[in-house]
mmCIF file of C-alpha atoms in Angstrom:
data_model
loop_
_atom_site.group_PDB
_atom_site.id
_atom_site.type_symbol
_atom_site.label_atom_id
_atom_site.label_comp_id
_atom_site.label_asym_id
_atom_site.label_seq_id
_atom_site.Cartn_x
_atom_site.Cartn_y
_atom_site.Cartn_z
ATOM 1 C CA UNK A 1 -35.317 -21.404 10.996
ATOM 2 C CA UNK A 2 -34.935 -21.129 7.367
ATOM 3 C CA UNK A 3 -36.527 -23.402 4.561
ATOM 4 C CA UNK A 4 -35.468 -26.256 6.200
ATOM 5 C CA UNK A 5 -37.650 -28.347 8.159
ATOM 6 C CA UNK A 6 -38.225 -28.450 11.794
ATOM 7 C CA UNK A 7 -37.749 -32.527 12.157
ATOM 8 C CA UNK A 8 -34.431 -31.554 9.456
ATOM 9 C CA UNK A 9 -32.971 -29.478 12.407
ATOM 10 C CA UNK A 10 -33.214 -31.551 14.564
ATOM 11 C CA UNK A 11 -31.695 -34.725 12.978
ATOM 12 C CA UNK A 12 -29.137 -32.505 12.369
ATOM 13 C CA UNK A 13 -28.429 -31.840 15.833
ATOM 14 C CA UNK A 14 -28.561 -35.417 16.184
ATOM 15 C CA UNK A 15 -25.997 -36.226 13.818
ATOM 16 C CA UNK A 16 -23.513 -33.735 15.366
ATOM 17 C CA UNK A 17 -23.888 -35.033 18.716
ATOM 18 C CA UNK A 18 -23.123 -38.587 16.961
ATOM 19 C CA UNK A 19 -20.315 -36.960 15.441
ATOM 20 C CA UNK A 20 -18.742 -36.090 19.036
ATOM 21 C CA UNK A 21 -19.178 -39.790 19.575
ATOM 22 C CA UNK A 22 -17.182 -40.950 16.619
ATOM 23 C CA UNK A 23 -14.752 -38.775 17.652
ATOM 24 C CA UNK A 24 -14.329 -39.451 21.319
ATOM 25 C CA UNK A 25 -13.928 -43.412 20.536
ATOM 26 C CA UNK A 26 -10.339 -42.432 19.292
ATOM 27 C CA UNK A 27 -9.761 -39.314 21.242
ATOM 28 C CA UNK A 28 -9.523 -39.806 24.902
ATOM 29 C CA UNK A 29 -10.076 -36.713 26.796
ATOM 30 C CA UNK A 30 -9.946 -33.074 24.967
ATOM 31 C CA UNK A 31 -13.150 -32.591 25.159
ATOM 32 C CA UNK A 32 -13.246 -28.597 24.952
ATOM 33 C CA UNK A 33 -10.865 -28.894 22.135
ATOM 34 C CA UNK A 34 -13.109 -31.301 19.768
ATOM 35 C CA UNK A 35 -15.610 -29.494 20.628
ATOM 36 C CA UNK A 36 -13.587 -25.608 19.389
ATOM 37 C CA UNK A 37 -13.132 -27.453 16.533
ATOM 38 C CA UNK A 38 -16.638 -28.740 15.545
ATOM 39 C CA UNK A 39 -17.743 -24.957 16.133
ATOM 40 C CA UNK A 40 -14.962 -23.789 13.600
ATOM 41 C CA UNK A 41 -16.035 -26.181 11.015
ATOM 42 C CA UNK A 42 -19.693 -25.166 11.660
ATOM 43 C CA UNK A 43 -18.761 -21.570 11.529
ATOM 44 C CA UNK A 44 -17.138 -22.122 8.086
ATOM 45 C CA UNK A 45 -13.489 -21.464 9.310
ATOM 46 C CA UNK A 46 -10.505 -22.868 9.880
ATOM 47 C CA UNK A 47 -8.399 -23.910 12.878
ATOM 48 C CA UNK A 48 -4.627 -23.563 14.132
ATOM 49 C CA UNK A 49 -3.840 -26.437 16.536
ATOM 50 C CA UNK A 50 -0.614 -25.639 18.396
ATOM 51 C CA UNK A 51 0.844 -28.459 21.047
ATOM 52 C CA UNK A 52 3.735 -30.294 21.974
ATOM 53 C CA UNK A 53 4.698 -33.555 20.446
ATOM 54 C CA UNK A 54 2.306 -36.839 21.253
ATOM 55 C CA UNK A 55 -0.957 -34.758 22.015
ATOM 56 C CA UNK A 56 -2.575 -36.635 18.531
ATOM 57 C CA UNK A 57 -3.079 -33.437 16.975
ATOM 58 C CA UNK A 58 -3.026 -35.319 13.894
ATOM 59 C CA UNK A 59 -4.663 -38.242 14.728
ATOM 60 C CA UNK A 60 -7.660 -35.980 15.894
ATOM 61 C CA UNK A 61 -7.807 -34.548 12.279
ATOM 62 C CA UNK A 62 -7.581 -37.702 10.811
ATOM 63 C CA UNK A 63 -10.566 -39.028 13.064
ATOM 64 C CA UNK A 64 -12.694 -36.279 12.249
ATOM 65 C CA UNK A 65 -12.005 -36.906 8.026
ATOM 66 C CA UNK A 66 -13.044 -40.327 9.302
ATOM 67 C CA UNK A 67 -16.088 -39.457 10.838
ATOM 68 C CA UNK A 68 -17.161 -36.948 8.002
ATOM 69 C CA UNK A 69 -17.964 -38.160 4.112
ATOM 70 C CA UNK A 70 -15.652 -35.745 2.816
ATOM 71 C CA UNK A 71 -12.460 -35.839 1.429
ATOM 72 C CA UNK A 72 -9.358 -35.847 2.963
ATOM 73 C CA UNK A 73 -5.806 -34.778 2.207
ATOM 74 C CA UNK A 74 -2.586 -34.500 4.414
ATOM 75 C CA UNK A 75 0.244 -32.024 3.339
ATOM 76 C CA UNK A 76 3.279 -32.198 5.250
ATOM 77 C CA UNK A 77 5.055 -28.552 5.307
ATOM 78 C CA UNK A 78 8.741 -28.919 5.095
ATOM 79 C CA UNK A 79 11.219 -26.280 4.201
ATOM 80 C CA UNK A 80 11.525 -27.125 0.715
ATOM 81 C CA UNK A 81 7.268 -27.220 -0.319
ATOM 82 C CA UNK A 82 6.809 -25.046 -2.948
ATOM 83 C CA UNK A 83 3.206 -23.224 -3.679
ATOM 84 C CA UNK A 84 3.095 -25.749 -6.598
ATOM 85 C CA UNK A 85 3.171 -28.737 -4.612
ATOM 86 C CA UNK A 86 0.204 -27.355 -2.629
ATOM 87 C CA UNK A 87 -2.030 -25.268 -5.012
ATOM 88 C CA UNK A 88 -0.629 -27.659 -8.236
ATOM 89 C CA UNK A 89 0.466 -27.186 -11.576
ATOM 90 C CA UNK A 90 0.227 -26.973 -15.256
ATOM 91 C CA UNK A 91 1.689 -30.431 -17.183
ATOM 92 C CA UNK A 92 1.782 -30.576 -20.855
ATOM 93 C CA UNK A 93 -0.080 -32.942 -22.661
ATOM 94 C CA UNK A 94 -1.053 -34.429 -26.007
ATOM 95 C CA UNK A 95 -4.002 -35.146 -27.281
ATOM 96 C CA UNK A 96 -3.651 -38.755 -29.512
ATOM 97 C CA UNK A 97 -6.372 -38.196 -32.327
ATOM 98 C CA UNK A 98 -5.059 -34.339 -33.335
ATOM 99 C CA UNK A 99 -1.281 -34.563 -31.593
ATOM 100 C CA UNK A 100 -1.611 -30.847 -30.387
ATOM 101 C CA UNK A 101 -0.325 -30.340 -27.077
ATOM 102 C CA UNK A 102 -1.777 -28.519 -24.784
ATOM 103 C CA UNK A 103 -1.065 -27.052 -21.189
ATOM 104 C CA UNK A 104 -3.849 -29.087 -18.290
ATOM 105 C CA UNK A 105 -3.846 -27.775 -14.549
ATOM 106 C CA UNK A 106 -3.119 -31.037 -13.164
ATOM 107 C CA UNK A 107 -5.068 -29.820 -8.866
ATOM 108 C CA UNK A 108 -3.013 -30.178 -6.085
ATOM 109 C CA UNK A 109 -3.713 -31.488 -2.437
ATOM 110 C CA UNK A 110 -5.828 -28.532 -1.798
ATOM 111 C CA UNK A 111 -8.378 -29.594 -3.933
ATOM 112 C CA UNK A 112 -10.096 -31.304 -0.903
ATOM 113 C CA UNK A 113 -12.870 -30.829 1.612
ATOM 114 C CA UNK A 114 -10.661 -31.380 4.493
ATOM 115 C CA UNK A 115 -7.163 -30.080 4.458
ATOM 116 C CA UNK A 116 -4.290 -31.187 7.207
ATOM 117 C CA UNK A 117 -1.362 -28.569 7.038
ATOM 118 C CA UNK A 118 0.840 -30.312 9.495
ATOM 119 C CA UNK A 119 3.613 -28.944 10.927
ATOM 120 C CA UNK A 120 2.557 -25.366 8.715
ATOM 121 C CA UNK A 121 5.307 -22.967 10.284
ATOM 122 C CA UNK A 122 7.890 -25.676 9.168
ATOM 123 C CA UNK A 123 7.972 -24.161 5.446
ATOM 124 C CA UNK A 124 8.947 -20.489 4.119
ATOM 125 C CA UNK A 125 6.466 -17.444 3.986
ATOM 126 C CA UNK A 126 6.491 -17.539 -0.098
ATOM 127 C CA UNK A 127 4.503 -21.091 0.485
ATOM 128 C CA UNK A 128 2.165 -20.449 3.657
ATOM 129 C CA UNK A 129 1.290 -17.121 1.802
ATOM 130 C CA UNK A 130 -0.070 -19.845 -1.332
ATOM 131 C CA UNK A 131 -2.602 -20.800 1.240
ATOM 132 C CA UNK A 132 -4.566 -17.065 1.602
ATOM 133 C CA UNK A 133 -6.294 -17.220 -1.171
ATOM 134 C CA UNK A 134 -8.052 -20.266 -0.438
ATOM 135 C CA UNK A 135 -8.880 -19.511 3.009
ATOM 136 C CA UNK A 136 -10.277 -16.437 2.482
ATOM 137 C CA UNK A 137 -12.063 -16.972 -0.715
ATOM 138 C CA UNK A 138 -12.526 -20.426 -0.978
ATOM 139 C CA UNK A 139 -10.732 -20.539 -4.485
ATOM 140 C CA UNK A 140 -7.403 -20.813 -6.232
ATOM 141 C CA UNK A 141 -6.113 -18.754 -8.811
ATOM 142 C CA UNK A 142 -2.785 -20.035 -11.132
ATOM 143 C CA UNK A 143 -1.781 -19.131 -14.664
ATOM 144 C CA UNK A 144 -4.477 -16.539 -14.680
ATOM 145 C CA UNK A 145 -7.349 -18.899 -13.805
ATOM 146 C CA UNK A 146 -9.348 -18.972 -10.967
ATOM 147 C CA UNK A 147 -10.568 -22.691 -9.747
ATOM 148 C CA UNK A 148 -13.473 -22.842 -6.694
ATOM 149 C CA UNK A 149 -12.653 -25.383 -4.399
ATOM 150 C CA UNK A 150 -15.083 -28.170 -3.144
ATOM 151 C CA UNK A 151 -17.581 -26.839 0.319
ATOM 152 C CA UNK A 152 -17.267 -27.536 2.613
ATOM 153 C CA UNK A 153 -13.502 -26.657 2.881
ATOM 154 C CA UNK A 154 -12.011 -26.375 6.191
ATOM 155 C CA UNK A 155 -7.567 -26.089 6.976
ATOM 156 C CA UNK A 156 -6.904 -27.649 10.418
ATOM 157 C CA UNK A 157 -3.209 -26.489 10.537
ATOM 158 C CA UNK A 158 -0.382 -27.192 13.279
ATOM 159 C CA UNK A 159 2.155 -26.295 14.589
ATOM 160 C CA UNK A 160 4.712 -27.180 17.779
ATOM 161 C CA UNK A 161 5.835 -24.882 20.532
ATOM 162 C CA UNK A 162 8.949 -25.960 21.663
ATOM 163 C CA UNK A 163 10.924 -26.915 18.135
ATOM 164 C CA UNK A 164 11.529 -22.522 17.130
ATOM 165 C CA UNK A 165 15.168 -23.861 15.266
ATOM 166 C CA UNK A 166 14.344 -23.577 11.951
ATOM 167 C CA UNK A 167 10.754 -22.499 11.703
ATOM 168 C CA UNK A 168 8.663 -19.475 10.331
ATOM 169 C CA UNK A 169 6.397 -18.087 12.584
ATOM 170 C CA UNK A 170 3.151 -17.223 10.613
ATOM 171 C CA UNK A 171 2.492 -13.238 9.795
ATOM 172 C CA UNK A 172 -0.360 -11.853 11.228
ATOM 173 C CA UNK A 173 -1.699 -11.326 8.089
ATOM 174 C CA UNK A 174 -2.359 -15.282 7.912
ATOM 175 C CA UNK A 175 -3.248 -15.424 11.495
ATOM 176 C CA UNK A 176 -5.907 -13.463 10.885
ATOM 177 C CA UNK A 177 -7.724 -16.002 8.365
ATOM 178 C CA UNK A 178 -7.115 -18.754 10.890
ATOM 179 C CA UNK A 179 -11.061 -18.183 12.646
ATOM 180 C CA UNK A 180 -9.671 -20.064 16.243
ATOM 181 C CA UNK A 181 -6.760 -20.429 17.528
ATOM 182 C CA UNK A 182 -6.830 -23.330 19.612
ATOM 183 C CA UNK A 183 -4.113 -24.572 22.180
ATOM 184 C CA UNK A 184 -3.813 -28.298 23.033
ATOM 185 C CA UNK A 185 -2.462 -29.023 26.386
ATOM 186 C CA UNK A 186 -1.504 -32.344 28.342
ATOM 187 C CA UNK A 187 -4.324 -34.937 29.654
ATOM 188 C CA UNK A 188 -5.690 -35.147 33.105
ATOM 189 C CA UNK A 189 -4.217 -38.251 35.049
ATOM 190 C CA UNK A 190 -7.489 -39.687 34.507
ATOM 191 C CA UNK A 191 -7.445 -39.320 30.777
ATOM 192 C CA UNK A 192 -3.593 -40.405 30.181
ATOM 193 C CA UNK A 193 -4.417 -43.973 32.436
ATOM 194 C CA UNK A 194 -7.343 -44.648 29.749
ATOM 195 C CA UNK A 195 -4.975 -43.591 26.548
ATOM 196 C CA UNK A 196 -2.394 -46.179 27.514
ATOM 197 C CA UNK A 197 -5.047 -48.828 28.319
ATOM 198 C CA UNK A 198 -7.010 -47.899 24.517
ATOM 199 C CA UNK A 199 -3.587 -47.793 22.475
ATOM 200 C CA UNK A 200 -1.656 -50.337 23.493
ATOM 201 C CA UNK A 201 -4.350 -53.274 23.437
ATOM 202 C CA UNK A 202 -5.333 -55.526 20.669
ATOM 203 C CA UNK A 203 -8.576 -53.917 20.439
ATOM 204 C CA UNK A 204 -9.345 -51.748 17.191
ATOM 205 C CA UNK A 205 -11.519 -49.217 16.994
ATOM 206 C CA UNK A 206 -14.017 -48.446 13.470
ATOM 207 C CA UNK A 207 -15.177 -44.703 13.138
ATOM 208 C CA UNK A 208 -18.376 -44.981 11.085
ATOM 209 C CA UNK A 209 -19.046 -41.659 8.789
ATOM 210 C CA UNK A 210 -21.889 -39.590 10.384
ATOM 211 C CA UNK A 211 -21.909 -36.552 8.366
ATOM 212 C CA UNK A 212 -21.674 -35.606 4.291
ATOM 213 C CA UNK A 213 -21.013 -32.292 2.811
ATOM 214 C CA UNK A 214 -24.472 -31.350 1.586
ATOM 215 C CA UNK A 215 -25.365 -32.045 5.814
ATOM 216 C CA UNK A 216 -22.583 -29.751 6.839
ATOM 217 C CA UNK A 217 -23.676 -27.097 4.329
ATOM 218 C CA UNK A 218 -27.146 -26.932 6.096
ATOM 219 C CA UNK A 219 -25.541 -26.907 9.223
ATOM 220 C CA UNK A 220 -23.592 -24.065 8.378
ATOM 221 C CA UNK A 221 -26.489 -22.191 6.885
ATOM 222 C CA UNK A 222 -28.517 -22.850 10.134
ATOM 223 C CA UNK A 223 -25.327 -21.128 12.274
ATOM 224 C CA UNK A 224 -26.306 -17.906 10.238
ATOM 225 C CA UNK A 225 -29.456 -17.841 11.084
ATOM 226 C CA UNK A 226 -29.317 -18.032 15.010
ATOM 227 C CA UNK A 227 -30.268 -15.523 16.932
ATOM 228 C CA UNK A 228 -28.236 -12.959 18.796
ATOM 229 C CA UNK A 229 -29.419 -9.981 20.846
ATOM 230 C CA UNK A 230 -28.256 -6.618 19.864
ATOM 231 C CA UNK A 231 -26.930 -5.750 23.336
ATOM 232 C CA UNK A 232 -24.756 -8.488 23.003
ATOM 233 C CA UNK A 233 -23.523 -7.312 19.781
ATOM 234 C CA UNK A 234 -22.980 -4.532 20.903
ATOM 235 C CA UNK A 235 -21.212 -6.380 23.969
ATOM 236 C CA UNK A 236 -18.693 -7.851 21.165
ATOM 237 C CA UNK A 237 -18.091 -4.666 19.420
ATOM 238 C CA UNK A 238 -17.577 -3.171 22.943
ATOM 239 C CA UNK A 239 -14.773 -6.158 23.929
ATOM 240 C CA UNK A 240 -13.477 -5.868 20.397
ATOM 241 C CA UNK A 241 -12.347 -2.236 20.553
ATOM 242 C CA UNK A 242 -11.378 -2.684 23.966
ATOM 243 C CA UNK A 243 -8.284 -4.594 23.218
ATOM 244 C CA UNK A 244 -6.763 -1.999 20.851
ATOM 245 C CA UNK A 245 -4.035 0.075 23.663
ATOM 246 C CA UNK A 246 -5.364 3.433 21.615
ATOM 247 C CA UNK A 247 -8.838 3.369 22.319
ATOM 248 C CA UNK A 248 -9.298 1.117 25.089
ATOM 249 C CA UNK A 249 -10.113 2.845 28.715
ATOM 250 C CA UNK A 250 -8.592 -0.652 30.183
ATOM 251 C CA UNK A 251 -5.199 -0.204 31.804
ATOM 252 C CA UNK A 252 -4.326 -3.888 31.371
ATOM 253 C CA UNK A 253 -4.665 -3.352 28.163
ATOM 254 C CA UNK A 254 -2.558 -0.508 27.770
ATOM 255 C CA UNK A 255 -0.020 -1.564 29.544
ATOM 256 C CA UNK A 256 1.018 -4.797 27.888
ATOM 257 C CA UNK A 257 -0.774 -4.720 24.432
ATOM 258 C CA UNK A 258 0.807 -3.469 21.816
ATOM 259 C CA UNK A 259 -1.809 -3.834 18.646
ATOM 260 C CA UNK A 260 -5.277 -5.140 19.530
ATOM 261 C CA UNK A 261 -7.755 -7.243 17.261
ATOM 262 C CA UNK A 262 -9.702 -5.932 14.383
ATOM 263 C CA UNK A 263 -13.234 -5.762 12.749
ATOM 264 C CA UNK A 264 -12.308 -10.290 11.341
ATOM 265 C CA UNK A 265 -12.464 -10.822 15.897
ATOM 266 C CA UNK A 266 -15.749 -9.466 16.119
ATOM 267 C CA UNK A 267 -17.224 -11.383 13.228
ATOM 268 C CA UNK A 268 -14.823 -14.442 14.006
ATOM 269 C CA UNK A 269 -16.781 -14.240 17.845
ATOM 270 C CA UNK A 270 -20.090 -13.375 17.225
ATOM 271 C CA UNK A 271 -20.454 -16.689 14.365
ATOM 272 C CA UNK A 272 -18.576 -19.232 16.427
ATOM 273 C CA UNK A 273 -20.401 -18.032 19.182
ATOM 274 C CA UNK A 274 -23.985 -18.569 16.858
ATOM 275 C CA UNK A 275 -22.400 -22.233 16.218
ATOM 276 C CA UNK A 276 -21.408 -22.934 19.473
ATOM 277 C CA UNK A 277 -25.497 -22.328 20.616
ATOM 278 C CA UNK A 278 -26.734 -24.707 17.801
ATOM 279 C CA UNK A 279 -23.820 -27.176 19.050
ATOM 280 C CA UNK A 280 -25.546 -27.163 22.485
ATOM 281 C CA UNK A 281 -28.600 -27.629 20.638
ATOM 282 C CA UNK A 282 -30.025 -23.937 21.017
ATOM 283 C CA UNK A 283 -30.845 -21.108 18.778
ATOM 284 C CA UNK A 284 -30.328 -17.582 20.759
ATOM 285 C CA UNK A 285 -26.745 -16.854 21.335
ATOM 286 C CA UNK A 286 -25.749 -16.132 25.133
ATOM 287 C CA UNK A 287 -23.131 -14.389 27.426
ATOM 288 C CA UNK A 288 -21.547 -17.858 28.360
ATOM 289 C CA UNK A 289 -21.278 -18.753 24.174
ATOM 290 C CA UNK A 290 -19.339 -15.103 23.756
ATOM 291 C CA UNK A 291 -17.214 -15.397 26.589
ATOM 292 C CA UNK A 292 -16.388 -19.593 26.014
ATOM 293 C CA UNK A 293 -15.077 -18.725 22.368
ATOM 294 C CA UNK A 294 -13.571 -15.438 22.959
ATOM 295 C CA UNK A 295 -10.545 -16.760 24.500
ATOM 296 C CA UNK A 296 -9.491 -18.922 20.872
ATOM 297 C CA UNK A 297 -10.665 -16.067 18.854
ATOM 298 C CA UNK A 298 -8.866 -13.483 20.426
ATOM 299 C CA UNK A 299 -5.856 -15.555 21.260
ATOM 300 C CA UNK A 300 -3.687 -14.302 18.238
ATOM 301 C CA UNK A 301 -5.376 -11.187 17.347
ATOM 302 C CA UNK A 302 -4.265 -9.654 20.144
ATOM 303 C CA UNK A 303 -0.332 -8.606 20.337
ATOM 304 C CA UNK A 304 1.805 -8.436 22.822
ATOM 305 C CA UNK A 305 4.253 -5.813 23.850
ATOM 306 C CA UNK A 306 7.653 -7.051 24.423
ATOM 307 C CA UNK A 307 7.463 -6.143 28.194
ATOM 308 C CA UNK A 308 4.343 -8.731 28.429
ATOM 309 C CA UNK A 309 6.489 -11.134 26.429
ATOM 310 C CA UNK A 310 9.368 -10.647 28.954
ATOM 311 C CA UNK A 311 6.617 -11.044 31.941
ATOM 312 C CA UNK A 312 5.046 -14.091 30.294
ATOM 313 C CA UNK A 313 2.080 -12.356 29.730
ATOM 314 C CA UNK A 314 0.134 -13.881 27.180
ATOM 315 C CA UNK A 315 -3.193 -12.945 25.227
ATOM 316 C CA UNK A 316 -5.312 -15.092 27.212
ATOM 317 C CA UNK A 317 -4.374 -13.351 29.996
ATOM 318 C CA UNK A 318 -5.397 -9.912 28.361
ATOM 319 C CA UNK A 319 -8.662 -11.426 27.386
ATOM 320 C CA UNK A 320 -9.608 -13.093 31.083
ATOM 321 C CA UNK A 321 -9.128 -9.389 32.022
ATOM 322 C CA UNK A 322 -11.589 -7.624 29.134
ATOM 323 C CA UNK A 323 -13.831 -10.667 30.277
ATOM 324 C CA UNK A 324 -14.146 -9.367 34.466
ATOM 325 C CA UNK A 325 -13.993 -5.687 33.414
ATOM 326 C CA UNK A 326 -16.251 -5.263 29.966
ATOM 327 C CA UNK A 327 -19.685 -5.183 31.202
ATOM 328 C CA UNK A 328 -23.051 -6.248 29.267
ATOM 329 C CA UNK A 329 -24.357 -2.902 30.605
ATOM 330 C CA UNK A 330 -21.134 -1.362 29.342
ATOM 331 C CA UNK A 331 -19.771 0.171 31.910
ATOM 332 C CA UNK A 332 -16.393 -0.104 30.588
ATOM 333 C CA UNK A 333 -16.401 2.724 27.544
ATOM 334 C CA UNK A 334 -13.592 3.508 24.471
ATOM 335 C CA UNK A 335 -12.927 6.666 24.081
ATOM 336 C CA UNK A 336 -15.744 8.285 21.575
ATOM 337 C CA UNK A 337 -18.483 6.793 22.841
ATOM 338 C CA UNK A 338 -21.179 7.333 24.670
#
């Protein structure tokens, strides 16, 4: 695999297990959901965390900054952030020995490897729409400049459920660049016992640093270069064009979808599919890596009618279906093909 060394790999693979492990002595439980969010930042993408109040959404960023050598900001969306306060600003300056004054980009927060945008849908579209750009290319343009931002660079954003008064749902346009879409939901009985007995002791907890950014960046590289069988990307492009109500043979699909996920789901699936295999410490991609991630890739790519809405039919429900009916063989077809 690559130029890097076999005995490289695999202290690699090492490390991320050890990452888990930082992680997990803070975060009780969640398991599946550290682990989404390990494959996005493998995968190069970035994450929308959506859960009710308490669920330490937050914490569980701030663990993982903890447990990574990169660094760290925290921007809290409110209703009155403007792109500036993000992205930053030009100040005007003097310089003693000549006295000319001169305009400096003084960076903002999201000049940082790791990026919380808590609360996101709290603030207006003018400043979530500030955050495209750097998503997608991995740079920040202002006053006609364009400034690269730090790798490895990776948004964990969030958002709450319940609280709608006041909020601005994200455009799908900015959906889109989110690569998972990952829902947190309440802890086992099990899990909730052991979070009162860990948090309201005496006992602290120290999260030691496992990985750095130049580790990351091979990690990252080695995702690319797993191995996937073309009947299984062909399997993707297959479930892909399945959920879109014009093309797709499914009746599920037509009858409570109204706009179905484009070429970024396919790509989005097939790579966090790749980094979920080297997460498990393998280097082929299979069915169960496809069909574990498809669920937080798909999960707000694909739109709802308002009769699904009205039915509490959701996304995930859509994709369970696609899941049981699209075939490796592909005995479900789209219309024009063969």
């Amino acid at each position: 695999m690559s130029d890097i060394t076999a005995h490289t790999v695999q202290q690699l693979q090492q490390q991320l297990a050890q990452l888990k492990q930082e992680i997990q002595k803070i975060i009780i439980g969640q398991d599946a959901i550290v682990e989404e969010i390990l494959v996005a930042l493998l995968a190069g993408g970035h994450c929308l965390l959506e859960g009710v109040p308490g669920l330490a959404k937050t914490l569980m960023v701030r663990t993982l900054s903890q447990a990574l050598d990169l660094a760290f900001r925290r921007i809290q969306f409110t209703p009155d952030l403007m792109p500036t306060d993000i992205i930053g600003t030009e100040i005007l300056e003097e310089d003693h020995a000549t006295g000319k004054r001169f305009f400096k980009f003084n960076r903002g927060p999201l000049f940082a490897n790791i990026i919380l945008a808590d609360e996101i849908n709290r603030t207006p579209p003018k400043t979530q729409s500030a955050l495209l750009e750097a998503m997608q290319e991995f740079e920040i343009t202002y006053g006609g400049q364009t400034y690269s931002l730090d790798r490895p660079f990776f948004i964990l954003a969030t958002q709450n459920p319940i609280e709608q008064a006041g909020t601005y749902p994200l455009p799908e346009a900015q959906l889109d660049r989110f690569l998972l879409y990952i829902k947190i939901g309440y802890p086992t009985a099990e899990e909730e016992t052991a979070i009162l007995n860990a948090t309201t002791g005496s006992k602290k907890v120290t999260v030691t640093p496992v990985l750095a950014a130049a580790e990351i960046q091979q990690l990252q590289q080695l995702v690319r270069e797993v191995s996937i069988n073309e009947d299984l990307v062909q399997y993707v492009a297959d479930l892909i064009r399945a959920t879109r109500p014009d093309t797709s043979t499914v009746p599920y699909v037509k009858e409570w979808v109204r706009w179905g996920a484009g070429p970024r789901a396919g790509q989005a699936l097939i790579l966090t599919a790749k980094a979920r295999a080297l997460f498990k410490g393998r280097y082929a991609v299979v069915m169960e890596d496809l069909q574990a991630m498809a669920y937080p890739v798909l999960r707000h790519r694909v739109l709802m009618n308002f009769k699904a809405e009205a039915e509490h039919i959701t996304a995930d429900h859509v994709t369970a279906e696609l899941l049981k009916t699209i075939k490796r063989s592909n005995t479900v077809l789209v219309k024009g093909e063969k």
